[in-house]
Amino acid sequence: MRTILVETAVLLILLCGATSADEVIHNRLPYSGATVTGVKDGEVVFRLEGQAKDIAKSLAEVDRIQITGEDLFNQAEKAFREKKYPEAMIFYDRAMEGASSDWMKLLIRYRRFQARDGAGELSKAIEDWLALMDETKSSKATVAMAPANLNVKNASELRTAESVLEEKLRQARQQRDTALAAAIEPLLAKIAQGKAAAPAAAEGEGEAKPVPTGAPVDVGTVMGRRGEGIYAGRLKAAADLLRKGADAQSAQRALAMIESGMKTYSHAELPAALLIQGQAMMVLAGSSGDRRVLLVRAGLSFMKAASQYPESVEASQALLLAGRVNAALGNVTAARNAYRDTIIRYDGTEAAREAQNAMDELLA
């Protein structure tokens, strides 16, 4: 009898171990009984039961990941493998809200980017990819994940994607980042081919809009939520210059002030710096001959703040303003997507309410 009880206990332990294990499917080969431990430079890192050595596989080659206890993420992965990309993006967004570890948030960002690429959201996929390229210093695995779904028929979407890449290529060459430049150049060549084949933009799509400067940074509110000292020194001075009614001269001063300290800001200060930087460029775009270039640069700042710091208090406003920039560039599809993401991710906030109003205006 005792032998039977011991054997039953052992069996239960084995069953519990089997049900709690993660799984990684790489190039259709399943790694069952795994424990996912992290993400590094575009690769998912896991360890198999009984083995001491970690295994790393490029996310570009991973079909599906299942992680015990991450139900929303697992639903997203199921939809992703079935190529139901819009559904996958919704679940990834919901999973991000409940993610507790930094590596889990990073994994969701990679997979959400891949879903966006699959869904044909070209300009947003490119912005996400460029942010990941910056963070990984153009790692081999992240380069391999470059947006592949370039068969977009929307001419304005192609123009926006091209502008974003051209600006980033300019920066890469200026900084002598040969790896990043080499990754961008073939994408630009493919987009140029797509533009030649794309039909003219539909009515209302691609039409130039007045530059929407939006509400400047509310320093008092943000300081109250983040704590005294976050908006101090250059950050506070630059934000003060961008109060309502800021002119081009004030915006130029604010921009110079922010960019002079960009390499010294702390992790807590960076989302605020990026938000202020983008808003200064929006103001300048209203009176500059380089309107499109400035708007694209503003959009990059907003998307970097929203994608790299999704839990910061600046993220909701940054995502909202990314939508306004796309609307100003005439990219209605990308604007609608940014507004939709603001509404879903930051439900109940002032930014979400403004995004809903902006969405209603687009659909009117």
mmCIF file of C-alpha atoms in Angstrom:
data_model
loop_
_atom_site.group_PDB
_atom_site.id
_atom_site.type_symbol
_atom_site.label_atom_id
_atom_site.label_comp_id
_atom_site.label_asym_id
_atom_site.label_seq_id
_atom_site.Cartn_x
_atom_site.Cartn_y
_atom_site.Cartn_z
ATOM 1 C CA MET A 1 0.000 0.000 0.000
ATOM 2 C CA ARG A 2 2.791 2.354 0.916
ATOM 3 C CA THR A 3 4.510 1.616 -2.423
ATOM 4 C CA ILE A 4 1.337 2.527 -4.290
ATOM 5 C CA LEU A 5 1.037 5.814 -2.367
ATOM 6 C CA VAL A 6 4.656 6.727 -3.060
ATOM 7 C CA GLU A 7 4.271 5.931 -6.760
ATOM 8 C CA THR A 8 1.073 7.988 -6.898
ATOM 9 C CA ALA A 9 2.807 10.932 -5.233
ATOM 10 C CA VAL A 10 5.686 10.733 -7.696
ATOM 11 C CA LEU A 11 3.232 10.589 -10.602
ATOM 12 C CA LEU A 12 1.385 13.651 -9.293
ATOM 13 C CA ILE A 13 4.651 15.552 -8.972
ATOM 14 C CA LEU A 14 5.571 14.657 -12.550
ATOM 15 C CA LEU A 15 2.155 15.689 -13.808
ATOM 16 C CA CYS A 16 2.356 19.002 -11.973
ATOM 17 C CA GLY A 17 5.779 19.584 -13.488
ATOM 18 C CA ALA A 18 4.477 18.789 -16.950
ATOM 19 C CA THR A 19 1.490 21.121 -16.703
ATOM 20 C CA SER A 20 3.541 24.028 -15.391
ATOM 21 C CA ALA A 21 6.215 23.832 -18.103
ATOM 22 C CA ASP A 22 6.610 26.469 -20.814
ATOM 23 C CA GLU A 23 6.983 25.644 -24.494
ATOM 24 C CA VAL A 24 8.883 27.257 -27.369
ATOM 25 C CA ILE A 25 8.188 26.174 -30.950
ATOM 26 C CA HIS A 26 11.165 27.065 -33.153
ATOM 27 C CA ASN A 27 10.888 26.420 -36.901
ATOM 28 C CA ARG A 28 8.050 23.972 -36.134
ATOM 29 C CA LEU A 29 10.247 22.066 -33.658
ATOM 30 C CA PRO A 30 8.679 22.128 -30.154
ATOM 31 C CA TYR A 31 10.843 22.524 -27.062
ATOM 32 C CA SER A 32 8.491 21.176 -24.397
ATOM 33 C CA GLY A 33 9.281 21.097 -20.693
ATOM 34 C CA ALA A 34 11.075 24.419 -21.028
ATOM 35 C CA THR A 35 11.316 27.391 -18.692
ATOM 36 C CA VAL A 36 11.476 30.756 -20.444
ATOM 37 C CA THR A 37 13.905 32.973 -18.530
ATOM 38 C CA GLY A 38 14.272 36.098 -20.611
ATOM 39 C CA VAL A 39 14.790 37.951 -23.864
ATOM 40 C CA LYS A 40 18.129 39.261 -25.080
ATOM 41 C CA ASP A 41 18.996 41.075 -28.298
ATOM 42 C CA GLY A 42 16.022 39.708 -30.222
ATOM 43 C CA GLU A 43 16.301 36.147 -28.930
ATOM 44 C CA VAL A 44 14.090 34.290 -26.460
ATOM 45 C CA VAL A 45 16.141 32.543 -23.763
ATOM 46 C CA PHE A 46 14.940 29.334 -22.115
ATOM 47 C CA ARG A 47 16.215 26.249 -20.334
ATOM 48 C CA LEU A 48 15.070 22.655 -20.702
ATOM 49 C CA GLU A 49 14.321 20.565 -17.657
ATOM 50 C CA GLY A 50 17.420 18.800 -16.337
ATOM 51 C CA GLN A 51 19.819 20.944 -18.381
ATOM 52 C CA ALA A 52 22.104 23.616 -16.967
ATOM 53 C CA LYS A 53 22.775 25.483 -20.197
ATOM 54 C CA ASP A 54 20.460 28.159 -21.592
ATOM 55 C CA ILE A 55 19.144 27.960 -25.146
ATOM 56 C CA ALA A 56 18.580 31.123 -27.206
ATOM 57 C CA LYS A 57 16.479 31.244 -30.377
ATOM 58 C CA SER A 58 15.861 34.181 -32.677
ATOM 59 C CA LEU A 59 12.312 35.467 -32.291
ATOM 60 C CA ALA A 60 12.187 35.850 -36.059
ATOM 61 C CA GLU A 61 12.217 32.035 -36.252
ATOM 62 C CA VAL A 62 9.954 31.278 -33.277
ATOM 63 C CA ASP A 63 6.455 30.147 -34.251
ATOM 64 C CA ARG A 64 4.888 30.222 -30.818
ATOM 65 C CA ILE A 65 5.751 30.671 -27.144
ATOM 66 C CA GLN A 66 3.613 29.416 -24.259
ATOM 67 C CA ILE A 67 4.395 30.629 -20.748
ATOM 68 C CA THR A 68 2.726 29.237 -17.656
ATOM 69 C CA GLY A 69 0.468 31.777 -15.962
ATOM 70 C CA GLU A 70 0.546 34.267 -18.862
ATOM 71 C CA ASP A 71 -2.903 33.498 -20.273
ATOM 72 C CA LEU A 72 -3.365 36.714 -22.273
ATOM 73 C CA PHE A 73 0.066 36.382 -23.824
ATOM 74 C CA ASN A 74 -0.651 32.744 -24.665
ATOM 75 C CA GLN A 75 -3.909 33.741 -26.383
ATOM 76 C CA ALA A 76 -1.985 36.350 -28.358
ATOM 77 C CA GLU A 77 0.562 33.729 -29.395
ATOM 78 C CA LYS A 78 -2.193 31.373 -30.543
ATOM 79 C CA ALA A 79 -3.717 34.112 -32.698
ATOM 80 C CA PHE A 80 -0.251 35.084 -33.968
ATOM 81 C CA ARG A 81 0.538 31.539 -35.090
ATOM 82 C CA GLU A 82 -2.848 31.373 -36.831
ATOM 83 C CA LYS A 83 -1.975 34.658 -38.574
ATOM 84 C CA LYS A 84 -4.904 36.450 -36.921
ATOM 85 C CA TYR A 85 -2.715 39.501 -36.440
ATOM 86 C CA PRO A 86 -5.313 42.148 -35.413
ATOM 87 C CA GLU A 87 -6.621 39.760 -32.738
ATOM 88 C CA ALA A 88 -3.076 39.021 -31.590
ATOM 89 C CA MET A 89 -2.323 42.748 -31.183
ATOM 90 C CA ILE A 90 -5.347 43.209 -28.917
ATOM 91 C CA PHE A 91 -4.221 40.365 -26.659
ATOM 92 C CA TYR A 92 -0.610 41.595 -26.633
ATOM 93 C CA ASP A 93 -1.822 45.035 -25.511
ATOM 94 C CA ARG A 94 -3.860 43.468 -22.719
ATOM 95 C CA ALA A 95 -0.942 41.239 -21.725
ATOM 96 C CA MET A 96 1.325 44.285 -21.524
ATOM 97 C CA GLU A 97 -0.980 45.865 -18.941
ATOM 98 C CA GLY A 98 -0.508 42.912 -16.589
ATOM 99 C CA ALA A 99 3.145 42.118 -17.318
ATOM 100 C CA SER A 100 5.191 42.215 -14.118
ATOM 101 C CA SER A 101 8.769 41.708 -15.314
ATOM 102 C CA ASP A 102 10.898 43.812 -17.639
ATOM 103 C CA TRP A 103 11.822 40.843 -19.815
ATOM 104 C CA MET A 104 8.154 39.904 -20.244
ATOM 105 C CA LYS A 105 7.327 43.449 -21.351
ATOM 106 C CA LEU A 106 10.202 43.331 -23.823
ATOM 107 C CA LEU A 107 9.034 39.964 -25.184
ATOM 108 C CA ILE A 108 5.527 41.388 -25.700
ATOM 109 C CA ARG A 109 6.966 44.394 -27.522
ATOM 110 C CA TYR A 110 8.858 42.137 -29.931
ATOM 111 C CA ARG A 111 5.838 39.946 -30.620
ATOM 112 C CA ARG A 112 3.445 42.892 -30.937
ATOM 113 C CA PHE A 113 5.814 44.427 -33.474
ATOM 114 C CA GLN A 114 5.792 41.159 -35.452
ATOM 115 C CA ALA A 115 1.982 41.115 -35.341
ATOM 116 C CA ARG A 116 1.862 44.703 -36.613
ATOM 117 C CA ASP A 117 4.132 43.744 -39.460
ATOM 118 C CA GLY A 118 1.902 40.805 -40.294
ATOM 119 C CA ALA A 119 -1.183 43.037 -40.172
ATOM 120 C CA GLY A 120 0.340 45.481 -42.663
ATOM 121 C CA GLU A 121 0.671 48.394 -40.222
ATOM 122 C CA LEU A 122 3.905 49.318 -41.953
ATOM 123 C CA SER A 123 4.776 52.708 -40.478
ATOM 124 C CA LYS A 124 4.064 51.638 -36.888
ATOM 125 C CA ALA A 125 5.909 48.344 -37.383
ATOM 126 C CA ILE A 126 8.927 50.273 -38.656
ATOM 127 C CA GLU A 127 8.816 52.643 -35.674
ATOM 128 C CA ASP A 128 8.650 49.680 -33.270
ATOM 129 C CA TRP A 129 11.503 47.911 -35.057
ATOM 130 C CA LEU A 130 13.722 51.002 -35.050
ATOM 131 C CA ALA A 131 13.172 51.423 -31.296
ATOM 132 C CA LEU A 132 14.216 47.800 -30.733
ATOM 133 C CA MET A 133 17.217 48.282 -33.022
ATOM 134 C CA ASP A 134 18.329 51.227 -30.880
ATOM 135 C CA GLU A 135 17.959 49.232 -27.670
ATOM 136 C CA THR A 136 19.866 46.193 -28.964
ATOM 137 C CA LYS A 137 22.482 48.223 -30.843
ATOM 138 C CA SER A 138 21.336 46.586 -34.104
ATOM 139 C CA SER A 139 21.752 43.005 -32.891
ATOM 140 C CA LYS A 140 21.831 40.292 -35.536
ATOM 141 C CA ALA A 141 18.518 38.768 -34.412
ATOM 142 C CA THR A 142 16.757 42.153 -34.395
ATOM 143 C CA VAL A 143 18.106 42.987 -37.856
ATOM 144 C CA ALA A 144 16.659 39.660 -39.042
ATOM 145 C CA MET A 145 13.237 40.776 -37.796
ATOM 146 C CA ALA A 146 13.106 43.794 -40.134
ATOM 147 C CA PRO A 147 9.546 44.455 -41.373
ATOM 148 C CA ALA A 148 8.849 42.076 -44.228
ATOM 149 C CA ASN A 149 5.248 42.879 -45.135
ATOM 150 C CA LEU A 150 6.030 45.765 -47.471
ATOM 151 C CA ASN A 151 3.252 44.940 -49.912
ATOM 152 C CA VAL A 152 1.160 47.915 -48.741
ATOM 153 C CA LYS A 153 -1.166 49.506 -51.277
ATOM 154 C CA ASN A 154 -1.733 52.701 -49.284
ATOM 155 C CA ALA A 155 0.495 55.367 -50.857
ATOM 156 C CA SER A 156 0.471 57.694 -47.839
ATOM 157 C CA GLU A 157 1.418 54.798 -45.520
ATOM 158 C CA LEU A 158 4.396 54.085 -47.778
ATOM 159 C CA ARG A 159 5.407 57.770 -47.789
ATOM 160 C CA THR A 160 5.303 57.951 -43.996
ATOM 161 C CA ALA A 161 7.318 54.741 -43.634
ATOM 162 C CA GLU A 162 9.839 56.057 -46.137
ATOM 163 C CA SER A 163 10.177 59.387 -44.302
ATOM 164 C CA VAL A 164 10.734 57.650 -40.960
ATOM 165 C CA LEU A 165 13.416 55.390 -42.429
ATOM 166 C CA GLU A 166 15.133 58.225 -44.309
ATOM 167 C CA GLU A 167 15.377 60.282 -41.116
ATOM 168 C CA LYS A 168 16.760 57.319 -39.182
ATOM 169 C CA LEU A 169 19.232 56.566 -41.997
ATOM 170 C CA ARG A 170 20.418 60.164 -41.862
ATOM 171 C CA GLN A 171 20.997 59.810 -38.100
ATOM 172 C CA ALA A 172 22.733 56.454 -38.528
ATOM 173 C CA ARG A 173 25.147 57.859 -41.095
ATOM 174 C CA GLN A 174 25.796 60.897 -38.953
ATOM 175 C CA GLN A 175 26.627 58.631 -35.991
ATOM 176 C CA ARG A 176 28.569 56.215 -38.249
ATOM 177 C CA ASP A 177 26.278 53.367 -37.246
ATOM 178 C CA THR A 178 27.044 51.162 -40.243
ATOM 179 C CA ALA A 179 25.007 48.181 -38.983
ATOM 180 C CA LEU A 180 21.820 50.225 -38.650
ATOM 181 C CA ALA A 181 22.376 51.957 -41.998
ATOM 182 C CA ALA A 182 22.936 48.618 -43.723
ATOM 183 C CA ALA A 183 19.670 47.289 -42.267
ATOM 184 C CA ILE A 184 17.650 50.336 -43.353
ATOM 185 C CA GLU A 185 18.908 50.704 -46.928
ATOM 186 C CA PRO A 186 17.278 47.530 -48.376
ATOM 187 C CA LEU A 187 13.971 48.467 -46.718
ATOM 188 C CA LEU A 188 14.039 51.860 -48.421
ATOM 189 C CA ALA A 189 14.752 50.191 -51.767
ATOM 190 C CA LYS A 190 11.759 47.866 -51.360
ATOM 191 C CA ILE A 191 9.488 50.727 -50.293
ATOM 192 C CA ALA A 192 10.552 52.720 -53.353
ATOM 193 C CA GLN A 193 9.468 49.789 -55.507
ATOM 194 C CA GLY A 194 6.172 49.596 -53.627
ATOM 195 C CA LYS A 195 5.531 53.311 -54.116
ATOM 196 C CA ALA A 196 5.998 52.952 -57.858
ATOM 197 C CA ALA A 197 3.391 50.184 -57.934
ATOM 198 C CA ALA A 198 0.959 51.661 -55.387
ATOM 199 C CA PRO A 199 -2.220 53.312 -56.654
ATOM 200 C CA ALA A 200 -2.855 56.974 -55.932
ATOM 201 C CA ALA A 201 -4.045 57.663 -52.414
ATOM 202 C CA ALA A 202 -7.751 57.420 -51.848
ATOM 203 C CA GLU A 203 -9.759 60.589 -51.356
ATOM 204 C CA GLY A 204 -8.883 62.136 -48.012
ATOM 205 C CA GLU A 205 -5.845 59.887 -47.624
ATOM 206 C CA GLY A 206 -2.590 61.782 -47.952
ATOM 207 C CA GLU A 207 -4.251 65.168 -47.836
ATOM 208 C CA ALA A 208 -2.131 67.729 -45.966
ATOM 209 C CA LYS A 209 -3.630 68.865 -42.672
ATOM 210 C CA PRO A 210 -2.800 71.873 -40.463
ATOM 211 C CA VAL A 211 -0.115 71.024 -37.939
ATOM 212 C CA PRO A 212 -1.870 70.169 -34.637
ATOM 213 C CA THR A 213 0.336 71.405 -31.827
ATOM 214 C CA GLY A 214 -1.960 69.899 -29.195
ATOM 215 C CA ALA A 215 -1.895 70.701 -25.498
ATOM 216 C CA PRO A 216 1.623 71.413 -24.261
ATOM 217 C CA VAL A 217 3.092 69.399 -21.401
ATOM 218 C CA ASP A 218 1.074 69.931 -18.233
ATOM 219 C CA VAL A 219 4.018 70.309 -15.884
ATOM 220 C CA GLY A 220 1.985 70.695 -12.711
ATOM 221 C CA THR A 221 -0.121 67.584 -13.247
ATOM 222 C CA VAL A 222 2.824 65.422 -14.233
ATOM 223 C CA MET A 223 4.909 66.636 -11.303
ATOM 224 C CA GLY A 224 2.036 65.778 -8.995
ATOM 225 C CA ARG A 225 1.849 62.220 -10.341
ATOM 226 C CA ARG A 226 5.558 61.588 -10.707
ATOM 227 C CA GLY A 227 6.795 63.415 -7.630
ATOM 228 C CA GLU A 228 8.722 66.641 -7.217
ATOM 229 C CA GLY A 229 12.048 66.844 -8.995
ATOM 230 C CA ILE A 230 11.231 64.883 -12.175
ATOM 231 C CA TYR A 231 10.556 68.072 -14.125
ATOM 232 C CA ALA A 232 13.507 70.008 -12.803
ATOM 233 C CA GLY A 233 16.320 71.991 -14.374
ATOM 234 C CA ARG A 234 16.357 71.859 -18.171
ATOM 235 C CA LEU A 235 13.225 69.696 -18.359
ATOM 236 C CA LYS A 236 11.116 72.181 -16.417
ATOM 237 C CA ALA A 237 12.580 75.186 -18.243
ATOM 238 C CA ALA A 238 11.930 73.591 -21.649
ATOM 239 C CA ALA A 239 8.394 72.560 -20.673
ATOM 240 C CA ASP A 240 7.670 76.090 -19.469
ATOM 241 C CA LEU A 241 8.714 77.436 -22.873
ATOM 242 C CA LEU A 242 6.095 75.212 -24.507
ATOM 243 C CA ARG A 243 3.115 76.599 -22.643
ATOM 244 C CA LYS A 244 0.076 77.372 -24.799
ATOM 245 C CA GLY A 245 0.842 79.895 -27.485
ATOM 246 C CA ALA A 246 4.512 78.999 -27.807
ATOM 247 C CA ASP A 247 6.133 80.536 -30.885
ATOM 248 C CA ALA A 248 8.885 79.146 -33.095
ATOM 249 C CA GLN A 249 11.619 80.995 -31.198
ATOM 250 C CA SER A 250 10.485 79.544 -27.846
ATOM 251 C CA ALA A 251 10.179 76.078 -29.392
ATOM 252 C CA GLN A 252 13.706 76.315 -30.814
ATOM 253 C CA ARG A 253 15.074 77.292 -27.400
ATOM 254 C CA ALA A 254 13.167 74.443 -25.755
ATOM 255 C CA LEU A 255 14.465 71.962 -28.311
ATOM 256 C CA ALA A 256 18.072 73.070 -27.878
ATOM 257 C CA MET A 257 17.681 72.864 -24.112
ATOM 258 C CA ILE A 258 16.266 69.331 -24.219
ATOM 259 C CA GLU A 259 18.719 67.938 -26.764
ATOM 260 C CA SER A 260 21.753 69.334 -24.971
ATOM 261 C CA GLY A 261 21.030 66.974 -22.072
ATOM 262 C CA MET A 262 19.566 63.977 -23.896
ATOM 263 C CA LYS A 263 22.532 61.722 -23.053
ATOM 264 C CA THR A 264 22.465 62.605 -19.370
ATOM 265 C CA TYR A 265 18.789 62.158 -18.468
ATOM 266 C CA SER A 266 17.887 59.341 -16.123
ATOM 267 C CA HIS A 267 15.533 56.510 -17.067
ATOM 268 C CA ALA A 268 12.722 58.321 -15.212
ATOM 269 C CA GLU A 269 13.367 61.584 -17.067
ATOM 270 C CA LEU A 270 13.700 60.222 -20.624
ATOM 271 C CA PRO A 271 9.976 59.822 -21.471
ATOM 272 C CA ALA A 272 9.397 63.435 -20.449
ATOM 273 C CA ALA A 273 12.389 64.596 -22.483
ATOM 274 C CA LEU A 274 11.163 62.727 -25.566
ATOM 275 C CA LEU A 275 7.654 64.137 -25.188
ATOM 276 C CA ILE A 276 8.921 67.721 -24.890
ATOM 277 C CA GLN A 277 11.328 67.175 -27.798
ATOM 278 C CA GLY A 278 8.495 66.000 -30.028
ATOM 279 C CA GLN A 279 6.207 68.863 -29.086
ATOM 280 C CA ALA A 280 8.922 71.433 -29.775
ATOM 281 C CA MET A 281 9.342 69.946 -33.262
ATOM 282 C CA MET A 282 5.580 70.101 -33.838
ATOM 283 C CA VAL A 283 5.580 73.813 -33.052
ATOM 284 C CA LEU A 284 8.552 74.383 -35.353
ATOM 285 C CA ALA A 285 6.878 72.411 -38.138
ATOM 286 C CA GLY A 286 4.085 74.977 -38.206
ATOM 287 C CA SER A 287 6.404 77.679 -39.528
ATOM 288 C CA SER A 288 9.230 75.813 -41.249
ATOM 289 C CA GLY A 289 9.948 74.854 -44.814
ATOM 290 C CA ASP A 290 11.106 71.477 -43.444
ATOM 291 C CA ARG A 291 7.588 70.734 -42.216
ATOM 292 C CA ARG A 292 7.496 67.052 -43.178
ATOM 293 C CA VAL A 293 10.985 66.282 -41.821
ATOM 294 C CA LEU A 294 10.164 67.930 -38.492
ATOM 295 C CA LEU A 295 6.856 66.087 -38.203
ATOM 296 C CA VAL A 296 8.545 62.758 -38.899
ATOM 297 C CA ARG A 297 11.186 63.511 -36.257
ATOM 298 C CA ALA A 298 8.446 64.499 -33.796
ATOM 299 C CA GLY A 299 6.651 61.235 -34.516
ATOM 300 C CA LEU A 300 9.822 59.250 -33.819
ATOM 301 C CA SER A 301 10.204 60.975 -30.445
ATOM 302 C CA PHE A 302 6.575 60.296 -29.506
ATOM 303 C CA MET A 303 6.698 56.643 -30.577
ATOM 304 C CA LYS A 304 9.952 56.094 -28.694
ATOM 305 C CA ALA A 305 8.373 57.511 -25.523
ATOM 306 C CA ALA A 306 5.209 55.425 -25.974
ATOM 307 C CA SER A 307 6.883 52.136 -26.944
ATOM 308 C CA GLN A 308 9.922 52.155 -24.653
ATOM 309 C CA TYR A 309 8.183 53.645 -21.608
ATOM 310 C CA PRO A 310 4.563 52.389 -21.892
ATOM 311 C CA GLU A 311 3.917 52.706 -18.150
ATOM 312 C CA SER A 312 5.151 56.296 -17.815
ATOM 313 C CA VAL A 313 2.576 59.052 -17.335
ATOM 314 C CA GLU A 314 3.842 60.635 -20.556
ATOM 315 C CA ALA A 315 3.126 57.541 -22.674
ATOM 316 C CA SER A 316 -0.584 58.189 -23.221
ATOM 317 C CA GLN A 317 -0.023 61.741 -24.429
ATOM 318 C CA ALA A 318 2.939 60.645 -26.572
ATOM 319 C CA LEU A 319 0.812 58.008 -28.323
ATOM 320 C CA LEU A 320 -2.010 60.511 -28.827
ATOM 321 C CA LEU A 321 0.397 63.021 -30.379
ATOM 322 C CA ALA A 322 1.870 60.305 -32.613
ATOM 323 C CA GLY A 323 -1.651 60.001 -34.018
ATOM 324 C CA ARG A 324 -1.898 63.739 -34.549
ATOM 325 C CA VAL A 325 1.446 63.799 -36.326
ATOM 326 C CA ASN A 326 0.299 61.044 -38.682
ATOM 327 C CA ALA A 327 -2.931 62.949 -39.322
ATOM 328 C CA ALA A 328 -0.885 66.049 -40.144
ATOM 329 C CA LEU A 329 1.226 63.981 -42.544
ATOM 330 C CA GLY A 330 -1.954 62.775 -44.232
ATOM 331 C CA ASN A 331 -1.490 59.183 -43.075
ATOM 332 C CA VAL A 332 -5.042 58.540 -41.914
ATOM 333 C CA THR A 333 -4.557 54.789 -41.379
ATOM 334 C CA ALA A 334 -1.560 55.230 -39.065
ATOM 335 C CA ALA A 335 -3.332 58.063 -37.219
ATOM 336 C CA ARG A 336 -6.391 55.875 -36.677
ATOM 337 C CA ASN A 337 -4.194 53.047 -35.360
ATOM 338 C CA ALA A 338 -2.430 55.353 -32.893
ATOM 339 C CA TYR A 339 -5.738 56.754 -31.640
ATOM 340 C CA ARG A 340 -7.138 53.240 -31.293
ATOM 341 C CA ASP A 341 -4.110 52.114 -29.283
ATOM 342 C CA THR A 342 -4.412 55.164 -27.009
ATOM 343 C CA ILE A 343 -8.076 54.394 -26.335
ATOM 344 C CA ILE A 344 -7.412 50.693 -25.631
ATOM 345 C CA ARG A 345 -4.248 51.032 -23.555
ATOM 346 C CA TYR A 346 -5.111 54.142 -21.572
ATOM 347 C CA ASP A 347 -8.864 53.833 -21.144
ATOM 348 C CA GLY A 348 -10.256 56.427 -18.754
ATOM 349 C CA THR A 349 -7.463 58.963 -19.224
ATOM 350 C CA GLU A 350 -7.735 62.422 -20.737
ATOM 351 C CA ALA A 351 -5.532 61.260 -23.623
ATOM 352 C CA ALA A 352 -7.971 58.422 -24.376
ATOM 353 C CA ARG A 353 -10.882 60.879 -24.448
ATOM 354 C CA GLU A 354 -8.977 63.191 -26.794
ATOM 355 C CA ALA A 355 -8.058 60.208 -28.970
ATOM 356 C CA GLN A 356 -11.727 59.229 -29.226
ATOM 357 C CA ASN A 357 -12.628 62.770 -30.305
ATOM 358 C CA ALA A 358 -9.828 62.757 -32.875
ATOM 359 C CA MET A 359 -10.972 59.347 -34.136
ATOM 360 C CA ASP A 360 -14.532 60.664 -34.525
ATOM 361 C CA GLU A 361 -13.200 63.610 -36.549
ATOM 362 C CA LEU A 362 -11.284 61.239 -38.846
ATOM 363 C CA LEU A 363 -14.383 59.155 -39.444
ATOM 364 C CA ALA A 364 -16.699 62.139 -39.929
#
